[in-house]
Short mmCIF file of C-alpha atoms in Angstrom, two decimals:
data_model
loop_
_atom_site.label_atom_id
_atom_site.label_comp_id
_atom_site.label_asym_id
_atom_site.label_seq_id
_atom_site.Cartn_x
_atom_site.Cartn_y
_atom_site.Cartn_z
CA MET A 1 30.79 -13.26 30.74
CA SER A 2 28.01 -14.94 28.75
CA GLY A 3 24.96 -17.11 29.17
CA GLY A 4 24.07 -15.99 32.70
CA ASP A 5 21.86 -13.50 34.50
CA LYS A 6 24.48 -10.78 34.02
CA LEU A 7 26.37 -9.88 30.89
CA ASP A 8 29.33 -7.58 30.33
CA PHE A 9 28.46 -5.15 27.55
CA GLU A 10 31.19 -4.28 25.07
CA ILE A 11 30.95 -0.57 24.27
CA ARG A 12 31.71 0.38 20.67
CA PRO A 13 31.09 4.13 20.32
CA ASN A 14 29.69 5.44 17.07
CA LEU A 15 32.62 6.92 15.15
CA ALA A 16 30.36 9.24 13.16
CA PRO A 17 27.67 10.47 15.58
CA VAL A 18 25.20 13.19 14.69
CA SER A 19 26.79 16.58 15.35
CA ALA A 20 25.70 18.60 18.36
CA ALA A 21 24.18 21.26 16.09
CA ASP A 22 22.23 18.75 14.02
CA ARG A 23 21.07 16.94 17.15
CA ALA A 24 19.82 20.21 18.65
CA ALA A 25 17.88 20.92 15.46
CA LEU A 26 16.29 17.48 15.50
CA LEU A 27 15.30 17.86 19.15
CA THR A 28 13.35 21.06 18.54
CA ASN A 29 10.47 19.00 17.15
CA PRO A 30 11.25 15.28 17.26
CA GLY A 31 7.64 14.09 17.03
CA PHE A 32 7.29 10.44 18.01
CA GLY A 33 9.23 7.50 16.61
CA ARG A 34 10.86 9.30 13.71
CA VAL A 35 14.20 10.49 15.11
CA PHE A 36 16.70 8.00 16.55
CA THR A 37 19.83 8.20 18.67
CA ASP A 38 23.38 7.29 17.65
CA HIS A 39 23.58 3.87 19.27
CA MET A 40 21.75 0.60 19.82
CA VAL A 41 22.08 -2.48 22.01
CA THR A 42 22.46 -5.98 20.60
CA VAL A 43 22.58 -9.29 22.49
CA ARG A 44 22.49 -12.71 20.84
CA TYR A 45 21.06 -16.04 21.93
CA ALA A 46 21.68 -19.59 20.73
CA ASP A 47 20.36 -22.87 22.08
CA GLY A 48 23.07 -24.59 24.10
CA LYS A 49 25.01 -21.35 24.47
CA GLY A 50 22.59 -18.96 26.07
CA TRP A 51 22.83 -15.17 25.88
CA TYR A 52 26.14 -13.82 24.58
CA ASP A 53 27.88 -11.06 22.61
CA ALA A 54 26.28 -8.12 24.43
CA ARG A 55 27.17 -4.83 22.77
CA VAL A 56 26.39 -1.14 22.63
CA GLU A 57 27.28 -0.07 19.11
CA ALA A 58 26.49 2.39 16.34
CA ARG A 59 22.86 2.26 15.23
CA ALA A 60 22.79 0.57 11.83
CA PRO A 61 20.63 -1.63 9.60
CA ILE A 62 20.30 -5.28 10.60
CA PRO A 63 21.80 -7.79 8.14
CA MET A 64 19.05 -10.38 7.63
CA ASP A 65 18.72 -13.52 5.57
CA PRO A 66 15.46 -13.84 3.59
CA ALA A 67 14.83 -17.12 5.42
CA SER A 68 15.13 -15.59 8.91
CA ALA A 69 12.45 -17.23 11.00
CA VAL A 70 10.82 -13.99 12.17
CA LEU A 71 9.88 -13.09 8.60
CA HIS A 72 7.87 -16.28 8.20
CA TYR A 73 6.57 -17.28 11.63
CA ALA A 74 6.46 -13.93 13.49
CA GLN A 75 8.32 -14.85 16.66
CA GLU A 76 8.79 -11.28 17.85
CA ILE A 77 8.09 -9.31 21.04
CA PHE A 78 8.80 -5.77 22.19
CA GLU A 79 8.43 -3.25 25.01
CA GLY A 80 8.14 0.50 25.29
CA LEU A 81 9.14 2.82 28.12
CA LYS A 82 10.66 6.26 28.62
CA ALA A 83 13.63 7.99 30.19
CA TYR A 84 13.19 11.53 31.57
CA ARG A 85 15.45 14.42 32.48
CA THR A 86 15.06 15.67 36.03
CA ALA A 87 15.35 19.21 37.35
CA ASP A 88 18.83 18.50 38.75
CA GLY A 89 20.10 17.30 35.37
CA GLY A 90 19.77 13.61 36.14
CA VAL A 91 17.93 10.93 34.21
CA THR A 92 15.23 8.53 35.42
CA MET A 93 13.11 5.68 34.08
CA PHE A 94 9.60 4.69 35.13
CA ARG A 95 9.18 1.08 36.32
CA PRO A 96 11.71 -0.65 34.01
CA ASP A 97 11.50 -3.72 36.24
CA ALA A 98 7.83 -4.09 35.30
CA ASN A 99 8.72 -3.89 31.61
CA ALA A 100 11.39 -6.55 32.17
CA ALA A 101 8.84 -8.85 33.81
CA ARG A 102 6.29 -8.36 31.03
CA PHE A 103 8.98 -8.93 28.40
CA ALA A 104 9.71 -12.28 30.05
CA THR A 105 6.02 -13.21 30.10
CA SER A 106 5.68 -12.29 26.42
CA ALA A 107 8.72 -14.42 25.59
CA GLN A 108 7.25 -17.44 27.33
CA ARG A 109 3.95 -17.08 25.47
CA MET A 110 5.76 -16.83 22.13
CA ALA A 111 8.00 -19.85 22.85
CA MET A 112 11.11 -17.67 23.02
CA PRO A 113 13.99 -17.69 25.51
CA VAL A 114 13.58 -15.45 28.55
CA LEU A 115 16.07 -12.60 28.77
CA PRO A 116 17.14 -12.23 32.43
CA PRO A 117 15.47 -9.12 33.88
CA GLU A 118 18.85 -7.87 35.10
CA VAL A 119 20.18 -7.89 31.53
CA PHE A 120 17.03 -6.15 30.26
CA VAL A 121 17.35 -3.28 32.73
CA ASP A 122 21.14 -3.05 32.35
CA SER A 123 20.78 -2.78 28.57
CA LEU A 124 18.56 0.28 29.03
CA HIS A 125 21.06 1.88 31.40
CA LYS A 126 23.90 1.31 28.96
CA LEU A 127 22.06 2.91 26.04
CA ILE A 128 20.88 5.88 28.09
CA GLU A 129 24.40 6.49 29.40
CA ILE A 130 25.94 6.71 25.95
CA ASP A 131 23.06 8.62 24.33
CA ARG A 132 21.99 10.86 27.20
CA GLU A 133 22.44 14.02 25.12
CA TRP A 134 19.52 12.87 22.99
CA ILE A 135 17.05 13.27 25.87
CA PRO A 136 15.04 16.45 25.23
CA THR A 137 15.41 19.17 27.85
CA ASP A 138 11.94 20.67 27.39
CA GLU A 139 9.32 19.97 30.06
CA ASP A 140 7.28 17.49 28.02
CA GLY A 141 10.15 15.72 26.26
CA SER A 142 11.42 12.22 26.90
CA LEU A 143 13.56 9.48 25.39
CA TYR A 144 11.39 6.60 24.21
CA LEU A 145 13.13 3.23 24.63
CA ARG A 146 12.18 0.30 22.43
CA PRO A 147 13.58 -3.10 23.53
CA PHE A 148 12.64 -5.95 21.19
CA MET A 149 13.58 -9.51 20.34
CA PHE A 150 13.03 -11.68 17.30
CA ALA A 151 13.85 -15.11 15.88
CA SER A 152 17.01 -14.70 13.80
CA GLU A 153 17.68 -18.34 12.90
CA VAL A 154 17.78 -19.02 9.17
CA PHE A 155 15.30 -21.84 8.56
CA LEU A 156 11.86 -22.65 7.20
CA GLY A 157 9.82 -24.85 9.50
CA VAL A 158 7.09 -24.40 12.08
CA ARG A 159 8.93 -24.70 15.40
CA PRO A 160 10.52 -22.33 17.91
CA ALA A 161 13.75 -20.93 16.54
CA ASN A 162 17.12 -21.82 18.00
CA GLU A 163 18.66 -18.35 17.60
CA TYR A 164 17.40 -14.90 18.63
CA LEU A 165 18.53 -11.29 18.58
CA TYR A 166 17.62 -8.88 21.38
CA MET A 167 17.99 -5.18 20.64
CA VAL A 168 17.25 -1.76 22.11
CA ILE A 169 16.87 1.42 20.09
CA ALA A 170 15.95 4.88 21.39
CA SER A 171 13.96 7.76 19.98
CA PRO A 172 13.60 11.28 21.45
CA ALA A 173 9.94 12.24 21.80
CA GLY A 174 8.21 15.58 22.20
CA SER A 175 4.85 16.29 23.77
CA TYR A 176 2.19 13.79 22.70
CA PHE A 177 -0.43 16.56 22.82
CA THR A 178 0.36 19.87 21.12
CA GLY A 179 -1.69 22.71 22.55
CA GLY A 180 -2.82 20.81 25.63
CA VAL A 181 -4.54 17.50 26.34
CA LYS A 182 -7.49 16.94 24.03
CA PRO A 183 -10.25 14.35 24.39
CA VAL A 184 -10.24 11.73 21.63
CA THR A 185 -13.14 10.13 19.81
CA VAL A 186 -13.12 6.33 19.58
CA TRP A 187 -14.71 3.90 17.15
CA VAL A 188 -16.27 0.67 18.42
CA SER A 189 -15.41 -1.93 15.82
CA PRO A 190 -18.40 -4.07 14.80
CA ASP A 191 -16.44 -6.63 12.79
CA TYR A 192 -12.87 -6.90 14.05
CA THR A 193 -11.56 -8.32 17.33
CA ARG A 194 -8.09 -7.93 18.76
CA ALA A 195 -7.53 -11.22 20.58
CA ALA A 196 -9.39 -14.38 21.62
CA PRO A 197 -9.14 -16.45 24.82
CA GLY A 198 -6.08 -18.64 24.61
CA GLY A 199 -4.45 -16.34 22.07
CA THR A 200 -1.64 -13.82 22.38
CA GLY A 201 -3.64 -10.85 23.68
CA ALA A 202 -1.66 -10.64 26.92
CA ALA A 203 1.70 -10.75 25.10
CA LYS A 204 3.27 -7.61 23.67
CA CYS A 205 3.95 -9.02 20.23
CA GLY A 206 3.82 -7.34 16.87
CA GLY A 207 1.12 -9.63 15.54
CA ASN A 208 -1.44 -8.17 17.94
CA TYR A 209 -0.80 -4.70 16.56
CA ALA A 210 -0.83 -5.86 12.94
CA ALA A 211 -4.23 -7.42 13.59
CA SER A 212 -5.53 -4.07 14.84
CA LEU A 213 -4.53 -1.99 11.81
CA ALA A 214 -7.55 -2.72 9.61
CA ALA A 215 -9.85 -1.74 12.46
CA GLN A 216 -7.77 1.38 13.13
CA ALA A 217 -8.09 2.34 9.47
CA GLU A 218 -11.84 1.86 9.81
CA ALA A 219 -11.78 4.19 12.83
CA ILE A 220 -9.90 6.88 10.92
CA GLU A 221 -12.36 6.59 8.04
CA ALA A 222 -15.17 7.16 10.56
CA GLY A 223 -13.46 10.34 11.79
CA CYS A 224 -12.17 8.80 15.01
CA ASP A 225 -8.76 8.79 16.66
CA GLN A 226 -8.67 5.23 17.99
CA VAL A 227 -10.50 1.92 17.79
CA VAL A 228 -12.12 0.08 20.71
CA PHE A 229 -12.27 -3.70 20.53
CA LEU A 230 -15.03 -5.85 22.01
CA ASP A 231 -14.45 -9.39 23.25
CA ALA A 232 -14.03 -12.07 20.59
CA VAL A 233 -16.52 -14.53 22.09
CA GLU A 234 -19.75 -12.60 22.67
CA ARG A 235 -18.88 -9.30 20.97
CA ARG A 236 -20.39 -7.55 23.99
CA PHE A 237 -17.69 -6.59 26.45
CA VAL A 238 -15.04 -3.90 26.10
CA ASP A 239 -11.48 -5.26 25.89
CA GLU A 240 -9.11 -2.40 25.11
CA LEU A 241 -8.17 0.18 22.51
CA GLY A 242 -5.78 -0.58 19.68
CA GLY A 243 -2.80 0.32 21.83
CA MET A 244 -4.13 1.41 25.23
CA ASN A 245 -6.12 0.17 28.22
CA VAL A 246 -9.44 1.82 29.07
CA PHE A 247 -11.02 3.07 32.32
CA PHE A 248 -14.55 4.18 33.28
CA VAL A 249 -15.33 6.69 36.07
CA TYR A 250 -18.83 6.70 37.62
CA ASP A 251 -20.82 9.30 39.51
CA ASP A 252 -20.04 7.70 42.89
CA GLY A 253 -16.29 7.97 42.19
CA THR A 254 -15.83 4.30 41.32
CA VAL A 255 -13.11 3.64 38.75
CA VAL A 256 -13.61 0.49 36.63
CA THR A 257 -11.42 -1.23 34.07
CA PRO A 258 -11.90 -4.54 32.20
CA PRO A 259 -10.29 -7.54 33.93
CA LEU A 260 -7.12 -9.21 32.68
CA THR A 261 -8.50 -12.46 31.27
CA GLY A 262 -5.71 -13.20 28.81
CA THR A 263 -7.06 -11.10 25.94
CA ILE A 264 -5.92 -7.73 27.29
CA LEU A 265 -2.35 -6.46 27.58
CA PRO A 266 -1.48 -5.96 31.26
CA GLY A 267 -0.45 -2.34 30.90
CA ILE A 268 2.17 -0.93 33.26
CA THR A 269 0.48 2.48 33.13
CA ARG A 270 -2.84 0.68 33.76
CA ASP A 271 -1.45 -0.85 36.94
CA ALA A 272 -0.06 2.51 38.09
CA VAL A 273 -3.40 4.26 37.45
CA MET A 274 -5.23 1.65 39.52
CA THR A 275 -2.80 2.13 42.39
CA LEU A 276 -3.03 5.93 42.29
CA ALA A 277 -6.83 5.93 42.02
CA ALA A 278 -7.13 3.66 45.05
CA ALA A 279 -4.71 5.84 47.03
CA ALA A 280 -6.85 8.89 46.13
CA GLY A 281 -9.88 7.24 47.76
CA HIS A 282 -11.61 5.82 44.70
CA GLN A 283 -13.09 2.36 44.74
CA VAL A 284 -11.25 0.55 41.95
CA GLU A 285 -12.86 -2.46 40.28
CA GLU A 286 -11.79 -4.87 37.56
CA ARG A 287 -14.99 -6.15 35.97
CA PRO A 288 -16.52 -6.59 32.53
CA ILE A 289 -18.20 -3.55 30.95
CA SER A 290 -20.60 -4.25 28.09
CA PHE A 291 -20.94 -1.78 25.26
CA THR A 292 -24.70 -1.51 25.88
CA ASP A 293 -24.01 -0.59 29.53
CA TRP A 294 -21.43 1.95 28.39
CA GLN A 295 -24.07 3.55 26.18
CA ALA A 296 -26.83 3.45 28.78
CA ASP A 297 -24.68 4.76 31.62
CA ALA A 298 -23.42 7.64 29.47
CA ALA A 299 -27.00 8.54 28.55
CA SER A 300 -28.23 8.44 32.17
CA GLY A 301 -25.31 10.50 33.46
CA ARG A 302 -24.15 7.71 35.74
CA LEU A 303 -20.93 7.39 33.72
CA LYS A 304 -18.99 10.63 34.09
CA GLU A 305 -15.61 10.01 32.48
CA VAL A 306 -13.79 7.51 30.28
CA PHE A 307 -10.06 7.54 29.59
CA ALA A 308 -7.37 5.44 27.98
CA CYS A 309 -3.83 4.98 29.23
CA GLY A 310 -0.49 3.81 27.91
CA THR A 311 3.20 4.68 27.72
CA ALA A 312 3.06 7.16 24.84
CA ALA A 313 0.12 9.36 25.86
CA VAL A 314 0.08 8.47 29.60
CA VAL A 315 -3.63 9.22 30.26
CA THR A 316 -5.93 10.30 27.43
CA PRO A 317 -9.54 11.46 28.00
CA ILE A 318 -12.17 9.93 25.74
CA GLY A 319 -14.82 12.48 24.82
CA GLY A 320 -16.89 10.75 22.15
CA VAL A 321 -17.84 7.26 21.00
CA ARG A 322 -18.95 6.30 17.50
CA PHE A 323 -20.32 3.02 16.14
CA PRO A 324 -22.18 2.01 12.97
CA ASP A 325 -25.60 2.95 14.40
CA GLY A 326 -24.74 6.26 16.02
CA GLU A 327 -22.56 8.12 18.51
CA PHE A 328 -22.63 9.61 21.98
CA LEU A 329 -20.57 11.87 24.22
CA ILE A 330 -18.96 11.23 27.59
CA GLY A 331 -19.36 14.04 30.12
CA GLY A 332 -20.18 16.57 27.46
CA GLY A 333 -17.04 15.68 25.55
CA GLU A 334 -14.73 17.52 27.95
CA PRO A 335 -11.83 16.07 30.02
CA GLY A 336 -13.03 14.93 33.44
CA GLN A 337 -11.58 15.97 36.80
CA VAL A 338 -10.62 12.46 37.87
CA THR A 339 -8.99 11.77 34.51
CA MET A 340 -6.89 14.92 34.58
CA ALA A 341 -5.96 14.57 38.25
CA LEU A 342 -4.69 11.03 37.70
CA ARG A 343 -2.84 12.11 34.57
CA GLN A 344 -1.11 15.01 36.33
CA GLN A 345 -0.14 12.92 39.33
CA LEU A 346 1.33 10.20 37.14
CA VAL A 347 3.23 12.67 34.95
CA ASP A 348 4.64 14.43 38.03
CA ILE A 349 5.84 11.12 39.51
CA GLN A 350 7.42 10.04 36.23
CA ARG A 351 9.32 13.32 35.95
CA GLY A 352 10.41 13.50 39.57
CA LYS A 353 8.14 16.42 40.46
CA ALA A 354 6.07 14.53 43.03
CA ALA A 355 6.65 12.01 45.80
CA ASP A 356 7.15 8.43 44.65
CA PRO A 357 5.82 6.33 47.55
CA HIS A 358 5.70 3.16 45.44
CA GLY A 359 9.34 3.27 44.30
CA TRP A 360 8.41 3.36 40.63
CA VAL A 361 11.08 5.79 39.47
CA GLN A 362 14.58 4.41 38.90
CA ARG A 363 17.54 6.76 38.79
CA VAL A 364 19.87 6.12 35.85
CA LEU A 365 22.27 9.08 35.96
#
């Protein structure tokens, strides 16, 4: 079947997979994004034909013509989510339907064809099923899934491509924090912005991340872990970090995050944190936070905690803030109670250790 909302995947097992012994050695310390499983998913698209040729096959390099459209006009989008082992030996994913919906939104913004959500989720299931032995068994391990799509048509010309390739690769991941969760220090960029109104800030496309790298390098040079971007219009209001959304916790228990105005990626972890915080009795607000207010509220003690959130690190406490004219601490630089409680609750839900009243966890195996 091809071109519809459901595709039949042809399974072509890798004839030379990594041996069990070598796989076990790799899984002892996989890091993040450096070790990959034996297989990948590929699905093709052509105008007038739709989606077709869905496969699970041996992971291998992609043959690519030098004139492939993605190399010249950057039509490319991606997602990131994880699969987890459960105590009973099963495997789960966290909110893959939300990733499928965001992938579709990103495609629309980048003038690309929309992959049916059913095909997106099914492609993840198929890859997990064949590469399940690559999921780490340790408590903090997971299998990071990277679906992506790019313009594969061979042409030079500024227009949407007529051919695309959708793929999924997988990478076992260990604990993001070795030795426990540590607060990070962030750099507020004075010169660079991530996205402007009307731009691609709300799409998960590679160009947004490429645009953040110079600012991230500036942050590293300043001795910081991550960069914080201010809005592109007034250079006053906090948007997000280079790869994570940001939250502020005040002395009255209010939890605040910048609103989604088209310049901020609508994070799936962000949405889950807002839901959990509200269920825990916090007043949750989406409203602009200026950098001057951030500074003043930290100095007065009104602002108690700040944290970032995303797929890789889940919830990360922010302990210090640096900028060209100085620096300041948040809550003495230590992880806050609200931050750590939300992190633990989210991690427990993702790994099947806590109740899932919102139906976020999807059983795969």
